[in-house]
Short mmCIF file of N, CA and C in Angstrom, two decimals:
data_model
loop_
_atom_site.label_atom_id
_atom_site.label_comp_id
_atom_site.label_asym_id
_atom_site.label_seq_id
_atom_site.Cartn_x
_atom_site.Cartn_y
_atom_site.Cartn_z
N UNK A 28 18.39 26.33 56.46
CA UNK A 28 18.54 25.97 54.71
C UNK A 28 17.97 25.48 54.57
N UNK A 29 18.11 25.49 53.43
CA UNK A 29 16.99 24.43 51.89
C UNK A 29 17.98 23.57 51.37
N UNK A 30 18.04 22.57 50.82
CA UNK A 30 18.36 21.58 50.02
C UNK A 30 18.55 21.79 48.73
N UNK A 31 17.22 23.37 48.22
CA UNK A 31 17.94 23.84 46.85
C UNK A 31 19.82 24.03 46.47
N UNK A 32 20.45 23.88 47.79
CA UNK A 32 21.78 24.51 47.23
C UNK A 32 22.41 23.54 46.57
N UNK A 33 22.27 21.88 46.52
CA UNK A 33 22.26 21.37 45.83
C UNK A 33 21.64 21.11 44.58
N UNK A 34 21.60 21.82 44.00
CA UNK A 34 20.82 22.52 42.80
C UNK A 34 22.32 23.13 41.94
N UNK A 35 22.21 23.76 43.12
CA UNK A 35 23.41 25.10 42.66
C UNK A 35 24.69 23.93 41.63
N UNK A 36 24.92 25.06 40.74
CA UNK A 36 25.99 24.74 39.47
C UNK A 36 27.22 24.56 39.72
N UNK A 37 28.50 23.24 39.71
CA UNK A 37 29.69 24.30 40.24
C UNK A 37 30.32 24.73 40.11
N UNK A 38 29.44 25.27 38.62
CA UNK A 38 30.68 26.61 37.80
C UNK A 38 30.60 27.83 38.43
N UNK A 39 29.30 28.03 39.70
CA UNK A 39 28.86 28.98 39.82
C UNK A 39 29.99 28.91 41.44
N UNK A 40 30.76 28.06 41.97
CA UNK A 40 31.45 28.50 43.24
C UNK A 40 32.99 26.84 42.56
N UNK A 41 33.45 26.87 41.79
CA UNK A 41 34.97 26.39 40.65
C UNK A 41 35.60 27.25 40.94
N UNK A 42 37.18 27.49 41.78
CA UNK A 42 37.71 28.70 41.14
C UNK A 42 38.42 28.41 39.87
N UNK A 43 38.58 29.86 38.85
CA UNK A 43 39.65 29.33 37.72
C UNK A 43 40.88 29.46 37.90
N UNK A 44 41.49 29.49 39.29
CA UNK A 44 42.98 29.32 39.43
C UNK A 44 43.59 27.71 39.80
N UNK A 45 44.08 27.32 38.66
CA UNK A 45 44.54 26.23 38.88
C UNK A 45 45.70 26.11 39.37
N UNK A 46 46.53 25.15 39.78
CA UNK A 46 47.01 24.86 40.82
C UNK A 46 47.69 23.57 40.21
N UNK A 47 48.36 23.07 39.90
CA UNK A 47 49.38 21.60 39.28
C UNK A 47 50.19 21.11 39.76
N UNK A 48 50.27 19.91 39.83
CA UNK A 48 51.67 19.16 40.61
C UNK A 48 52.61 18.81 39.65
N UNK A 49 53.53 18.36 39.18
CA UNK A 49 53.94 17.38 38.22
C UNK A 49 54.14 15.73 39.68
N UNK A 50 54.00 14.31 38.57
CA UNK A 50 54.41 13.22 39.41
C UNK A 50 56.01 13.43 39.69
N UNK A 51 56.59 13.86 39.59
CA UNK A 51 57.72 13.71 40.55
C UNK A 51 58.28 14.69 41.88
N UNK A 52 57.43 15.21 42.04
CA UNK A 52 57.55 16.40 43.34
C UNK A 52 57.04 15.68 44.03
N UNK A 53 57.82 16.22 45.12
CA UNK A 53 58.40 15.40 46.73
C UNK A 53 56.66 16.07 47.27
N UNK A 54 56.27 14.81 48.28
CA UNK A 54 54.60 14.36 48.79
C UNK A 54 55.19 16.54 49.49
N UNK A 55 56.68 16.30 50.23
CA UNK A 55 56.74 17.78 50.94
C UNK A 55 55.84 19.11 50.69
N UNK A 56 57.10 19.38 49.45
CA UNK A 56 56.43 20.51 48.43
C UNK A 56 55.05 20.44 47.73
N UNK A 57 54.56 19.04 47.99
CA UNK A 57 53.39 19.53 47.52
C UNK A 57 52.42 19.92 49.25
N UNK A 58 52.41 19.32 49.76
CA UNK A 58 52.38 20.07 51.08
C UNK A 58 52.39 20.75 51.63
N UNK A 59 53.31 21.59 51.25
CA UNK A 59 53.40 23.03 50.98
C UNK A 59 52.45 23.73 50.65
N UNK A 60 51.98 23.66 49.01
CA UNK A 60 51.35 24.11 48.47
C UNK A 60 50.35 24.13 49.03
N UNK A 61 49.17 23.19 49.32
CA UNK A 61 48.04 23.14 49.64
C UNK A 61 48.26 23.78 51.10
N UNK A 62 49.34 23.93 51.62
CA UNK A 62 49.04 24.25 52.89
C UNK A 62 49.03 26.35 52.83
N UNK A 63 50.41 26.81 51.41
CA UNK A 63 49.90 27.79 50.83
C UNK A 63 48.49 28.29 50.15
N UNK A 64 48.56 27.99 49.56
CA UNK A 64 47.05 27.93 48.09
C UNK A 64 45.44 28.42 48.96
N UNK A 65 45.97 27.18 50.20
CA UNK A 65 44.67 26.60 51.44
C UNK A 65 43.85 26.03 51.00
N UNK A 66 44.14 25.25 49.85
CA UNK A 66 43.33 24.04 49.13
C UNK A 66 43.73 22.33 49.29
N UNK A 67 42.84 21.44 48.85
CA UNK A 67 42.48 20.51 49.49
C UNK A 67 43.50 19.54 48.63
N UNK A 68 43.04 19.68 47.01
CA UNK A 68 44.17 19.09 47.09
C UNK A 68 44.34 19.49 44.90
N UNK A 69 45.43 19.15 44.89
CA UNK A 69 45.76 19.35 43.22
C UNK A 69 46.08 17.98 42.44
N UNK A 70 45.76 18.38 40.74
CA UNK A 70 46.12 17.14 39.94
C UNK A 70 47.39 17.10 40.10
N UNK A 71 47.85 15.89 39.32
CA UNK A 71 48.68 15.69 39.49
C UNK A 71 49.19 15.35 37.98
N UNK A 72 50.19 16.21 37.10
CA UNK A 72 50.44 16.17 35.72
C UNK A 72 51.76 14.94 35.74
N UNK A 73 52.45 14.55 33.97
CA UNK A 73 53.12 14.09 34.39
C UNK A 73 54.48 14.88 33.05
N UNK A 74 54.69 14.60 33.01
CA UNK A 74 55.84 15.31 32.04
C UNK A 74 55.51 15.66 30.81
N UNK A 75 54.16 15.01 30.21
CA UNK A 75 53.80 15.52 29.46
C UNK A 75 52.58 16.29 29.82
N UNK A 76 52.38 16.61 30.60
CA UNK A 76 51.33 17.26 30.85
C UNK A 76 50.17 17.05 30.89
N UNK A 77 49.72 15.26 30.76
CA UNK A 77 48.94 14.27 30.60
C UNK A 77 48.07 14.10 32.27
N UNK A 78 46.96 14.58 32.46
CA UNK A 78 46.60 14.23 34.38
C UNK A 78 46.95 13.17 34.49
N UNK A 79 47.39 12.16 35.12
CA UNK A 79 47.72 11.22 35.97
C UNK A 79 46.82 11.01 36.89
N UNK A 80 46.36 11.71 38.34
CA UNK A 80 45.76 11.86 39.14
C UNK A 80 45.69 12.96 39.93
N UNK A 81 45.21 12.85 41.54
CA UNK A 81 44.86 14.03 42.26
C UNK A 81 46.01 13.65 43.82
N UNK A 82 45.67 14.48 44.03
CA UNK A 82 46.88 14.00 44.67
C UNK A 82 45.84 15.23 46.31
N UNK A 83 45.79 14.42 47.12
CA UNK A 83 44.89 15.09 48.05
C UNK A 83 45.78 14.89 49.24
N UNK A 84 44.91 16.43 51.03
CA UNK A 84 45.12 15.18 52.07
C UNK A 84 45.17 14.09 51.99
N UNK A 85 44.19 13.27 51.70
CA UNK A 85 44.07 12.34 52.19
C UNK A 85 45.51 11.77 52.18
N UNK A 86 45.42 12.07 51.34
CA UNK A 86 46.76 11.03 50.54
C UNK A 86 47.70 11.49 52.08
N UNK A 87 48.10 12.12 52.06
CA UNK A 87 49.22 12.75 53.11
C UNK A 87 48.30 12.05 54.54
N UNK A 88 47.41 11.74 55.07
CA UNK A 88 47.45 11.29 55.98
C UNK A 88 47.67 9.26 55.77
N UNK A 89 46.51 8.38 55.18
CA UNK A 89 47.46 7.77 54.17
C UNK A 89 49.26 7.81 54.24
N UNK A 90 50.02 7.92 54.08
CA UNK A 90 50.87 8.51 54.49
C UNK A 90 51.72 8.14 55.87
N UNK A 91 50.76 9.27 56.28
CA UNK A 91 51.24 8.87 57.92
C UNK A 91 51.22 7.68 58.22
N UNK A 92 49.38 7.31 58.22
CA UNK A 92 49.69 5.89 58.47
C UNK A 92 50.54 4.74 58.57
N UNK A 93 50.37 4.68 57.15
CA UNK A 93 51.45 3.74 56.29
C UNK A 93 52.92 3.70 57.24
N UNK A 94 53.54 4.89 57.19
CA UNK A 94 54.80 4.67 57.79
C UNK A 94 54.50 4.94 59.48
N UNK A 95 53.46 4.91 59.74
CA UNK A 95 52.73 5.17 61.68
C UNK A 95 54.61 6.32 61.64
N UNK A 96 53.51 7.99 61.42
CA UNK A 96 54.62 8.76 62.27
C UNK A 96 53.18 9.22 62.63
N UNK A 97 52.10 9.14 63.58
CA UNK A 97 52.00 9.44 64.63
C UNK A 97 52.40 8.94 65.54
#
């Protein structure tokens, strides 16, 4: 494998189908969306449609650790 792949433009691999969630959505619902869509994270928007963050699989792991759910 060549390191030339690191020069590849993001536009050649990015998906144009955008999934986003509202900031008031439950973690359970967002986790289901990640699983169903086979994605690792989603943009989070507020009620005005402004981007306020990104929710990722890592956030779920942090919650599991915080609440000692292991």
